[in-house]
Amino acid sequence: MSELKRILVTATMSAGKSTLVNAFIGQQIMMAQNESCTSLPWVITEDPESSKPYGRHNRMRITFKQNIAAVLHELTNETVPIFTPMYRTEVDVIWQLIDTPGVNSSTDMEHKRLAESYVREMDYDVLLYVVNGGHLGTQDDEMHLRFIQQVVPSKKIIFVMNKVDQFRKGHDSIQDSVVTLKNRLHEFGFIDPIVQPVSARAGYLFKRELQQSELSEEEIDELEWYKRKFAREGFDLSENKASMSSTLLDQCGLHALEKLIKRKEVCK
């Protein structure tokens, strides 16, 4: 697998962007939080031959003796290329994830300008626009969507409606929310927008369980709750709900999202 598929991830604050990046990888590389701590993008390249994450600086390989997410969180003035194995359900070419800063237009216009410059100037094959499924239609999202529509071809974009695990039966509908988001995207000028609902947190925890990674008691309880919730009607996002082989990766939408990314062409 020598070909590289570059996937840029963008979002406004609190959409769960970094959690989604961690879910793709299957371990915590990026610090998941609601406050943006850096104005730099992080480039994370898949290395199937490696057993653990590492960095590179001036052609030297950097190993991490402590939690990598905590180390990267402290680097506010420089970025280090990261290489890591990725636990993926759809393996085609090498993935390179580009985690850009979260946009909060109302409080930090300079941060917004920098984030937009990365979207405009960096090379990528797929752009994932992550939205918080429980808070559609925020002012920051509307501003960022208008920018994205102007500078990124629609065929490159997948809209990820994240945090559907927070939906409540009888109060929220995943299917209705997808329709609402698609209608809004049409109004912004996006052509045939692709929207995939997902729970990045559920997928992240389940991948860690599949790899037999140690989970805290709280994470174990959380994971069991996700398994029950996404097995219910109205929450199960499996493409074939009658299949006995469906797992939480299917039910939470992460597998379907990885398949959508796999179908996107690599730009030559």
Coordinates of C-alpha atoms in Angstrom, one line a residue:
M1 CA 0.0 0.0 0.0
S2 CA 2.2 2.8 -1.3
E3 CA -0.6 5.2 -2.4
L4 CA -1.6 7.9 0.1
K5 CA -5.2 9.1 0.7
R6 CA -5.1 12.5 2.5
I7 CA -8.1 13.2 4.7
L8 CA -8.6 16.7 6.1
V9 CA -10.9 17.0 9.1
T10 CA -12.5 20.4 9.9
A11 CA -15.2 21.5 12.3
T12 CA -16.4 24.3 14.6
M13 CA -15.8 23.8 18.3
S14 CA -17.5 21.0 20.2
A15 CA -18.3 18.9 17.2
G16 CA -16.1 16.0 18.3
K17 CA -13.5 16.3 15.6
S18 CA -10.5 15.0 17.5
T19 CA -12.6 12.1 18.9
L20 CA -13.4 11.2 15.3
V21 CA -9.7 11.2 14.4
N22 CA -9.0 9.0 17.4
A23 CA -11.8 6.7 16.4
F24 CA -10.2 6.2 12.9
I25 CA -6.9 5.4 14.5
G26 CA -8.3 3.2 17.3
Q27 CA -6.3 4.9 20.1
Q28 CA -6.0 8.3 21.6
I29 CA -3.6 10.4 19.6
M30 CA -5.3 13.8 19.8
M31 CA -6.6 15.4 23.0
A32 CA -10.4 15.5 22.8
Q33 CA -11.7 18.7 24.3
N34 CA -14.0 21.6 23.7
E35 CA -11.3 24.3 23.8
S36 CA -8.9 24.7 21.0
C37 CA -5.3 24.7 22.3
T38 CA -3.4 25.3 19.1
S39 CA -3.6 27.0 15.8
L40 CA -1.5 24.4 14.1
P41 CA -2.7 21.4 12.0
W42 CA -1.6 17.9 13.0
V43 CA -0.7 15.4 10.2
I44 CA -1.0 11.8 11.2
T45 CA 0.1 9.2 8.7
E46 CA -0.7 5.5 8.9
D47 CA 2.2 3.1 9.3
P48 CA 1.0 -0.5 9.1
E49 CA 4.5 -1.8 10.0
S50 CA 4.7 0.0 13.3
S51 CA 3.2 -1.3 16.6
K52 CA 2.9 2.1 18.3
P53 CA 2.9 5.8 17.4
Y54 CA 6.0 7.8 16.8
G55 CA 7.1 11.2 15.5
R56 CA 9.7 12.4 13.2
H57 CA 11.9 15.5 13.5
N58 CA 14.9 16.4 11.3
R59 CA 14.8 12.8 10.0
M60 CA 15.0 11.4 13.5
R61 CA 12.4 9.0 14.9
I62 CA 10.9 10.2 18.2
T63 CA 9.3 7.7 20.6
F64 CA 6.9 8.7 23.3
K65 CA 7.4 7.5 26.8
Q66 CA 4.2 9.0 28.1
N67 CA 0.7 9.5 26.8
I68 CA 1.1 10.9 23.2
A69 CA -2.1 12.9 23.4
A70 CA -0.8 14.8 26.5
V71 CA 2.6 15.4 24.8
L72 CA 1.0 16.8 21.6
H73 CA -1.4 18.9 23.7
E74 CA 1.6 20.8 25.2
L75 CA 3.1 21.6 21.8
T76 CA 1.5 24.9 21.0
N77 CA 4.3 26.5 18.8
E78 CA 5.3 23.6 16.6
T79 CA 3.9 20.5 15.0
V80 CA 5.6 17.1 14.7
P81 CA 4.6 14.7 11.9
I82 CA 3.0 11.6 13.6
F83 CA 3.1 8.1 12.3
T84 CA 0.9 5.3 13.8
P85 CA -0.8 2.0 13.1
M86 CA -4.5 2.5 12.5
Y87 CA -7.2 -0.1 13.3
R88 CA -9.4 0.3 10.3
T89 CA -12.3 -1.7 9.0
E90 CA -11.8 -0.7 5.3
V91 CA -8.2 -1.1 4.2
D92 CA -7.3 0.2 0.8
V93 CA -4.4 2.7 0.7
I94 CA -2.4 4.4 3.4
W95 CA -4.4 7.1 5.2
Q96 CA -3.0 10.5 6.2
L97 CA -5.3 12.4 8.6
I98 CA -5.0 16.1 8.8
D99 CA -6.5 17.4 12.0
T100 CA -7.1 21.1 11.7
P101 CA -7.9 23.5 14.5
G102 CA -11.5 23.9 15.5
V103 CA -13.1 27.1 14.3
N104 CA -14.8 29.5 16.8
S105 CA -15.5 32.6 14.7
S106 CA -17.3 34.5 17.5
T107 CA -14.3 34.6 19.9
D108 CA -11.1 34.3 17.8
M109 CA -11.1 35.7 14.3
E110 CA -7.3 35.1 13.9
H111 CA -7.8 31.5 14.8
K112 CA -10.6 31.3 12.2
R113 CA -8.3 32.9 9.5
L114 CA -5.6 30.4 10.2
A115 CA -8.0 27.4 10.1
E116 CA -9.4 28.6 6.8
S117 CA -5.9 29.0 5.3
Y118 CA -5.2 25.3 6.0
V119 CA -8.4 24.3 4.2
R120 CA -7.6 26.5 1.3
E121 CA -3.9 25.8 0.9
M122 CA -3.2 22.2 2.1
D123 CA -3.4 19.2 -0.3
Y124 CA -6.1 16.6 0.5
D125 CA -8.3 14.1 -1.3
V126 CA -11.3 14.1 1.1
L127 CA -12.6 16.8 3.4
L128 CA -14.6 15.6 6.4
Y129 CA -16.8 18.4 7.8
V130 CA -17.9 17.3 11.3
V131 CA -21.0 18.8 12.8
N132 CA -22.5 18.3 16.3
G133 CA -25.8 16.4 15.5
G134 CA -27.4 17.9 18.6
H135 CA -26.7 21.5 17.7
L136 CA -27.3 22.0 14.0
G137 CA -27.5 25.5 12.6
T138 CA -25.1 27.4 14.9
Q139 CA -23.8 30.8 13.7
D140 CA -20.2 29.5 13.6
D141 CA -21.3 26.5 11.5
E142 CA -23.1 28.7 9.0
M143 CA -20.1 30.9 8.5
H144 CA -17.7 28.0 8.1
L145 CA -20.1 26.2 5.8
R146 CA -20.3 29.3 3.5
F147 CA -16.5 29.4 3.4
I148 CA -16.2 25.6 2.6
Q149 CA -18.8 25.8 -0.1
Q150 CA -16.8 28.6 -1.8
V151 CA -13.3 26.9 -1.8
V152 CA -13.9 23.1 -1.7
P153 CA -15.5 21.1 -4.5
S154 CA -18.6 19.3 -3.3
K155 CA -17.4 16.0 -4.6
K156 CA -14.5 16.1 -2.1
I157 CA -16.7 16.5 1.0
I158 CA -18.3 14.1 3.4
F159 CA -20.5 15.7 6.1
V160 CA -20.2 13.8 9.4
M161 CA -23.1 14.2 11.8
N162 CA -21.4 13.3 15.0
K163 CA -22.6 12.8 18.6
V164 CA -25.9 10.9 17.7
D165 CA -25.4 8.9 20.9
Q166 CA -26.7 12.0 22.7
F167 CA -30.1 11.7 20.9
R168 CA -33.0 10.7 23.0
K169 CA -35.7 8.3 21.9
G170 CA -39.0 10.2 21.5
H171 CA -37.3 13.5 21.4
D172 CA -34.7 13.2 18.6
S173 CA -34.6 11.4 15.3
I174 CA -31.3 10.6 13.5
Q175 CA -33.1 10.1 10.2
D176 CA -35.0 13.4 10.5
S177 CA -31.8 15.2 11.5
V178 CA -30.0 13.9 8.4
V179 CA -32.8 15.2 6.2
T180 CA -32.7 18.6 8.0
L181 CA -28.9 18.9 7.5
K182 CA -29.1 17.9 3.9
N183 CA -31.8 20.5 3.2
R184 CA -29.6 23.2 4.9
L185 CA -26.6 22.1 2.8
H186 CA -28.6 22.4 -0.3
E187 CA -29.5 26.0 0.7
F188 CA -25.8 26.7 1.1
G189 CA -25.2 25.5 -2.5
F190 CA -23.7 22.1 -1.8
I191 CA -24.5 19.6 -4.7
D192 CA -25.8 16.2 -3.6
P193 CA -24.2 16.4 -0.1
I194 CA -23.2 13.1 1.5
V195 CA -24.2 13.0 5.2
Q196 CA -23.2 10.2 7.5
P197 CA -24.5 10.0 11.1
V198 CA -22.0 8.6 13.5
S199 CA -21.0 8.3 17.2
A200 CA -17.2 8.7 17.1
R201 CA -17.0 8.1 20.8
A202 CA -18.8 4.7 20.6
G203 CA -16.6 3.6 17.7
Y204 CA -13.4 4.7 19.4
L205 CA -14.2 2.7 22.6
F206 CA -15.2 -0.4 20.7
K207 CA -12.0 -0.4 18.6
R208 CA -10.0 -0.2 21.8
E209 CA -12.0 -3.2 23.1
L210 CA -11.3 -5.1 19.9
Q211 CA -7.6 -4.5 20.3
Q212 CA -7.8 -5.6 24.0
S213 CA -6.6 -2.2 25.2
E214 CA -7.2 -1.5 28.9
L215 CA -10.4 0.4 29.6
S216 CA -11.2 2.2 32.8
E217 CA -14.4 1.2 34.7
E218 CA -16.1 4.3 33.5
E219 CA -15.2 3.5 29.9
I220 CA -16.4 -0.1 30.2
D221 CA -19.8 1.2 31.6
E222 CA -19.9 3.8 28.8
L223 CA -19.2 1.2 26.1
E224 CA -21.8 -1.2 27.4
W225 CA -24.4 1.6 27.3
Y226 CA -23.4 2.3 23.7
K227 CA -23.9 -1.3 22.8
R228 CA -27.4 -1.3 24.2
K229 CA -28.4 2.0 22.7
F230 CA -27.2 1.4 19.1
A231 CA -28.9 -2.0 19.1
R232 CA -32.3 -0.3 19.4
E233 CA -34.6 0.6 16.6
G234 CA -34.1 4.2 15.5
F235 CA -30.4 4.2 16.6
D236 CA -29.0 1.2 14.8
L237 CA -27.1 2.7 11.8
S238 CA -26.1 -0.7 10.3
E239 CA -26.6 -0.9 6.5
N240 CA -28.0 -4.5 7.0
K241 CA -29.9 -4.4 10.3
A242 CA -30.9 -8.1 9.9
S243 CA -27.3 -9.3 9.7
M244 CA -26.2 -11.3 12.7
S245 CA -22.6 -10.3 12.1
S246 CA -23.2 -6.5 12.7
T247 CA -21.1 -5.0 15.5
L248 CA -21.1 -1.7 17.2
L249 CA -18.8 -0.3 14.5
D250 CA -21.7 -0.9 12.1
Q251 CA -24.4 0.2 14.5
C252 CA -22.7 3.5 15.4
G253 CA -22.0 4.5 11.8
L254 CA -18.2 4.4 11.9
H255 CA -17.9 1.5 9.5
A256 CA -20.2 3.1 6.9
L257 CA -18.1 6.3 7.2
E258 CA -14.9 4.5 6.5
K259 CA -16.5 2.8 3.5
L260 CA -17.5 6.3 2.2
I261 CA -13.9 7.5 2.5
K262 CA -12.6 4.4 0.8
R263 CA -14.8 5.2 -2.3
K264 CA -13.4 8.7 -2.6
E265 CA -10.8 9.0 -5.3
V266 CA -7.2 9.9 -4.7
C267 CA -6.3 13.1 -6.5
K268 CA -3.4 12.7 -8.8

